[in-house]
Amino acid sequence: MRPLSTRPENARQAHLLRLLRDDGPVSRAELGEAVHLSRAKLVDELERLTEMGLVETSGMAASRGGRRSAMVRLASSLRFLGIDIGATSVDVAVTDGELRVLGQVSESVDVRRGPDSVLAVVLELVGKLRAEGLAVDIHGAGVGVPGPVSFRDGVPVAPPIMPGWDQFPVRTVLSQHLRCPVLLDNDVNIMALGEMHAGLARSVEDLLFVKVGTGVGCGIVVHGAVYRGASGSAGDIGHIRVDDDGPVCSCGNVGCLEAYFSGAALARDATEAARAGRSDVLAERLSESGTLTAADVAAAAGSGDQVAVELVRAGGGRLGLALAGLVSFFNPAMVVIGGEVAAGLGHPLLAEIRGVVYRRSLPLATGNLPIVLSELGSQAGVVGAARLISDSVLSHGDALDRHVFPRARIGATLDR
Ligand SMILES: [Zn+2]
């Protein structure tokens, strides 16, 4: 297996590599048409990419009438890691160059245990994949964390639910241990990228991805790229104030969206209802397990419990109202709702959100606007993280390089 010795030398090569990543194996003739290169120029560039170990020729395509054309694909040895650090668990996957998941492992770990313990779990999981022969030569790793991130510096910045992680050099530490380029982003942005690469938003260039988990956040994709804003906090919709006299939020403010509706808010409201004797179903679940979660609310709503149904309805309404404003402002081509809590609540939540958004946004913005539930589950984060780093590794003249990969050796063997 030949490791990557270098990265694309020019924008044409980068364009070819990304097309092969996103569309899979393709005939040389079709590739030439897609990038508007003469046959001679295309053959030149593909020869260079083959020498660099980035591209392979595999057999001949079916004839389209003329001469048969060779099939071209990304090198089968390309490997990316997608690392999704959640509030309560870590997922690590290894993908091929086309970002198909070859193996995925996960473990429960509370992010509040701090970077040392959580990153040790990450490296342990990478070790597991390596033991299976899946993550030996790694060309890059993307990482998502459940909090605000300085993308440029590769550090979390004052993350509310990640005590001990503020300014911790996650990117540098993982880059040193994994010996490959690493990029760090927040989990919502990587999920949005995952949806765009492998989910329902594959054909969409302008997208809002709303994650409902312990908190609420929004990934913004503009013209196919994540929009992070001036300092990296774009899409932090969980802290939009929806009411001046609402409950206190984890950020210290009052009346934030996620203080009304999120996994944490649902658990709090369900516990209150159970203790006040307003719901027998929730009270029974509370006495059985000692705590209530959003999953309990979903199950209770599914069995027809009126209090739980009302919690989902009210929460979906609040989220829908915030989304209606965002849709009017941004005019996305699609809204994808994802995250563990949204997946658990499912279609009743979706129906509520749709109802409010379609009622409150202008017809021009919602006329062709699909609002859908993510179908990727836990793969959205890991595939998106792999996509993030592959965008960088398969690019030419990436301005971030100087800051991001000062000493990284691309394609080095993981020998932790
Ligand atoms: Zn808040």
mmCIF file of C-alpha atoms in Angstrom, residues 109-264:
data_model
loop_
_atom_site.group_PDB
_atom_site.id
_atom_site.type_symbol
_atom_site.label_atom_id
_atom_site.label_comp_id
_atom_site.label_asym_id
_atom_site.label_seq_id
_atom_site.Cartn_x
_atom_site.Cartn_y
_atom_site.Cartn_z
ATOM 1 C CA VAL A 109 -18.458 8.393 27.618
ATOM 2 C CA ASP A 110 -19.564 11.604 29.299
ATOM 3 C CA VAL A 111 -17.929 14.577 27.588
ATOM 4 C CA ARG A 112 -17.800 16.267 31.006
ATOM 5 C CA ARG A 113 -15.020 13.881 32.000
ATOM 6 C CA GLY A 114 -12.747 16.283 30.134
ATOM 7 C CA PRO A 115 -10.403 16.101 27.152
ATOM 8 C CA ASP A 116 -7.812 13.718 28.627
ATOM 9 C CA SER A 117 -10.249 10.869 29.308
ATOM 10 C CA VAL A 118 -12.433 11.442 26.274
ATOM 11 C CA LEU A 119 -9.544 11.669 23.799
ATOM 12 C CA ALA A 120 -8.067 8.522 25.372
ATOM 13 C CA VAL A 121 -11.351 6.777 24.482
ATOM 14 C CA VAL A 122 -11.107 8.167 20.930
ATOM 15 C CA LEU A 123 -7.579 6.758 20.523
ATOM 16 C CA GLU A 124 -8.688 3.439 22.010
ATOM 17 C CA LEU A 125 -11.479 3.210 19.422
ATOM 18 C CA VAL A 126 -9.045 4.082 16.616
ATOM 19 C CA GLY A 127 -6.818 1.317 17.987
ATOM 20 C CA LYS A 128 -9.743 -1.109 17.714
ATOM 21 C CA LEU A 129 -10.271 -0.218 14.061
ATOM 22 C CA ARG A 130 -6.542 -0.557 13.493
ATOM 23 C CA ALA A 131 -6.546 -4.003 15.087
ATOM 24 C CA GLU A 132 -9.170 -4.984 12.511
ATOM 25 C CA GLY A 133 -6.775 -3.805 9.803
ATOM 26 C CA LEU A 134 -9.069 -0.915 8.902
ATOM 27 C CA ALA A 135 -7.254 2.199 10.067
ATOM 28 C CA VAL A 136 -3.596 1.548 9.333
ATOM 29 C CA ASP A 137 -2.674 4.260 6.842
ATOM 30 C CA ILE A 138 -4.805 7.272 7.654
ATOM 31 C CA HIS A 139 -4.783 10.262 5.331
ATOM 32 C CA GLY A 140 -6.673 12.587 7.602
ATOM 33 C CA ALA A 141 -9.180 12.769 10.453
ATOM 34 C CA GLY A 142 -12.178 15.062 10.961
ATOM 35 C CA VAL A 143 -13.504 15.619 14.464
ATOM 36 C CA GLY A 144 -16.780 17.041 15.760
ATOM 37 C CA VAL A 145 -17.485 18.171 19.336
ATOM 38 C CA PRO A 146 -20.769 19.282 20.935
ATOM 39 C CA GLY A 147 -19.894 22.935 21.419
ATOM 40 C CA PRO A 148 -18.548 26.099 19.800
ATOM 41 C CA VAL A 149 -15.207 25.697 18.053
ATOM 42 C CA SER A 150 -12.605 28.051 16.668
ATOM 43 C CA PHE A 151 -12.176 26.250 13.346
ATOM 44 C CA ARG A 152 -8.991 28.175 12.577
ATOM 45 C CA ASP A 153 -7.311 27.306 15.869
ATOM 46 C CA GLY A 154 -8.780 23.820 16.279
ATOM 47 C CA VAL A 155 -9.941 24.421 19.847
ATOM 48 C CA PRO A 156 -13.320 24.482 21.600
ATOM 49 C CA VAL A 157 -14.249 27.956 22.847
ATOM 50 C CA ALA A 158 -16.152 28.271 26.145
ATOM 51 C CA PRO A 159 -18.363 25.243 25.382
ATOM 52 C CA PRO A 160 -21.292 25.283 27.857
ATOM 53 C CA ILE A 161 -21.662 21.487 28.222
ATOM 54 C CA MET A 162 -17.929 20.622 28.003
ATOM 55 C CA PRO A 163 -16.233 21.721 31.214
ATOM 56 C CA GLY A 164 -12.435 21.518 30.988
ATOM 57 C CA TRP A 165 -12.344 21.735 27.179
ATOM 58 C CA ASP A 166 -12.096 25.516 26.771
ATOM 59 C CA GLN A 167 -9.123 26.261 24.473
ATOM 60 C CA PHE A 168 -7.875 22.651 24.737
ATOM 61 C CA PRO A 169 -5.758 21.992 21.599
ATOM 62 C CA VAL A 170 -7.856 19.055 20.353
ATOM 63 C CA ARG A 171 -6.650 19.323 16.756
ATOM 64 C CA THR A 172 -2.956 19.473 17.639
ATOM 65 C CA VAL A 173 -3.122 16.666 20.200
ATOM 66 C CA LEU A 174 -5.015 14.304 17.888
ATOM 67 C CA SER A 175 -2.812 15.259 14.940
ATOM 68 C CA GLN A 176 0.267 14.312 16.947
ATOM 69 C CA HIS A 177 -1.193 10.999 18.111
ATOM 70 C CA LEU A 178 -2.745 10.006 14.785
ATOM 71 C CA ARG A 179 0.109 11.491 12.736
ATOM 72 C CA CYS A 180 -2.136 12.867 10.067
ATOM 73 C CA PRO A 181 -3.900 16.144 9.302
ATOM 74 C CA VAL A 182 -6.838 16.780 11.645
ATOM 75 C CA LEU A 183 -9.646 19.347 11.498
ATOM 76 C CA LEU A 184 -11.990 20.186 14.360
ATOM 77 C CA ASP A 185 -15.509 21.550 13.991
ATOM 78 C CA ASN A 186 -18.692 21.543 15.991
ATOM 79 C CA ASP A 187 -20.908 18.483 15.697
ATOM 80 C CA VAL A 188 -23.763 20.247 13.951
ATOM 81 C CA ASN A 189 -21.548 21.449 11.107
ATOM 82 C CA ILE A 190 -20.160 17.974 10.493
ATOM 83 C CA MET A 191 -23.663 16.469 10.539
ATOM 84 C CA ALA A 192 -24.730 19.014 7.922
ATOM 85 C CA LEU A 193 -21.767 17.944 5.769
ATOM 86 C CA GLY A 194 -22.708 14.290 6.252
ATOM 87 C CA GLU A 195 -26.272 14.975 5.106
ATOM 88 C CA MET A 196 -24.941 16.760 2.059
ATOM 89 C CA HIS A 197 -22.565 13.939 1.184
ATOM 90 C CA ALA A 198 -24.641 10.848 1.886
ATOM 91 C CA GLY A 199 -28.098 11.886 3.031
ATOM 92 C CA LEU A 200 -31.312 13.352 1.691
ATOM 93 C CA ALA A 201 -29.554 16.649 0.938
ATOM 94 C CA ARG A 202 -27.169 15.096 -1.615
ATOM 95 C CA SER A 203 -28.479 17.177 -4.473
ATOM 96 C CA VAL A 204 -28.817 20.362 -2.438
ATOM 97 C CA GLU A 205 -26.382 23.296 -2.283
ATOM 98 C CA ASP A 206 -28.138 25.502 0.291
ATOM 99 C CA LEU A 207 -29.232 23.698 3.396
ATOM 100 C CA LEU A 208 -30.166 24.122 7.030
ATOM 101 C CA PHE A 209 -29.459 21.110 9.241
ATOM 102 C CA VAL A 210 -31.120 21.376 12.641
ATOM 103 C CA LYS A 211 -29.853 19.108 15.359
ATOM 104 C CA VAL A 212 -32.050 18.400 18.354
ATOM 105 C CA GLY A 213 -30.025 16.591 20.958
ATOM 106 C CA THR A 214 -29.144 17.564 24.500
ATOM 107 C CA GLY A 215 -29.143 21.107 23.043
ATOM 108 C CA VAL A 216 -30.255 22.614 19.733
ATOM 109 C CA GLY A 217 -28.002 23.860 16.928
ATOM 110 C CA CYS A 218 -28.086 24.537 13.212
ATOM 111 C CA GLY A 219 -25.571 23.779 10.478
ATOM 112 C CA ILE A 220 -25.685 26.269 7.605
ATOM 113 C CA VAL A 221 -24.538 25.093 4.173
ATOM 114 C CA VAL A 222 -24.145 27.810 1.544
ATOM 115 C CA HIS A 223 -23.220 26.864 -2.047
ATOM 116 C CA GLY A 224 -22.072 23.460 -0.811
ATOM 117 C CA ALA A 225 -19.795 24.688 1.990
ATOM 118 C CA VAL A 226 -20.367 25.124 5.708
ATOM 119 C CA TYR A 227 -20.881 28.754 6.683
ATOM 120 C CA ARG A 228 -19.222 29.383 10.050
ATOM 121 C CA GLY A 229 -19.589 33.141 10.390
ATOM 122 C CA ALA A 230 -16.993 35.730 11.376
ATOM 123 C CA SER A 231 -15.856 33.949 14.527
ATOM 124 C CA GLY A 232 -17.304 30.466 14.103
ATOM 125 C CA SER A 233 -20.542 30.652 16.041
ATOM 126 C CA ALA A 234 -22.967 30.846 13.105
ATOM 127 C CA GLY A 235 -26.002 28.614 13.554
ATOM 128 C CA ASP A 236 -26.032 28.647 17.334
ATOM 129 C CA ILE A 237 -29.814 28.905 17.249
ATOM 130 C CA GLY A 238 -30.346 27.188 20.599
ATOM 131 C CA HIS A 239 -29.690 30.520 22.273
ATOM 132 C CA ILE A 240 -32.091 32.631 20.246
ATOM 133 C CA ARG A 241 -34.437 34.153 22.806
ATOM 134 C CA VAL A 242 -37.998 33.010 22.197
ATOM 135 C CA ASP A 243 -39.528 34.445 25.378
ATOM 136 C CA ASP A 244 -38.443 37.154 27.816
ATOM 137 C CA ASP A 245 -39.697 35.276 30.877
ATOM 138 C CA GLY A 246 -38.695 31.745 30.039
ATOM 139 C CA PRO A 247 -36.662 29.184 31.951
ATOM 140 C CA VAL A 248 -32.956 29.754 32.662
ATOM 141 C CA CYS A 249 -30.686 28.252 30.011
ATOM 142 C CA SER A 250 -27.357 26.422 30.406
ATOM 143 C CA CYS A 251 -25.715 29.555 28.926
ATOM 144 C CA GLY A 252 -26.972 31.662 31.832
ATOM 145 C CA ASN A 253 -29.522 33.649 29.827
ATOM 146 C CA VAL A 254 -33.280 33.417 30.117
ATOM 147 C CA GLY A 255 -35.817 32.195 27.570
ATOM 148 C CA CYS A 256 -33.449 30.586 25.026
ATOM 149 C CA LEU A 257 -34.981 28.177 22.484
ATOM 150 C CA GLU A 258 -33.127 25.176 23.900
ATOM 151 C CA ALA A 259 -34.264 25.991 27.432
ATOM 152 C CA TYR A 260 -37.785 25.428 26.050
ATOM 153 C CA PHE A 261 -37.118 22.578 23.686
ATOM 154 C CA SER A 262 -34.161 20.193 23.674
ATOM 155 C CA GLY A 263 -33.360 16.807 25.158
ATOM 156 C CA ALA A 264 -32.512 18.452 28.468
#
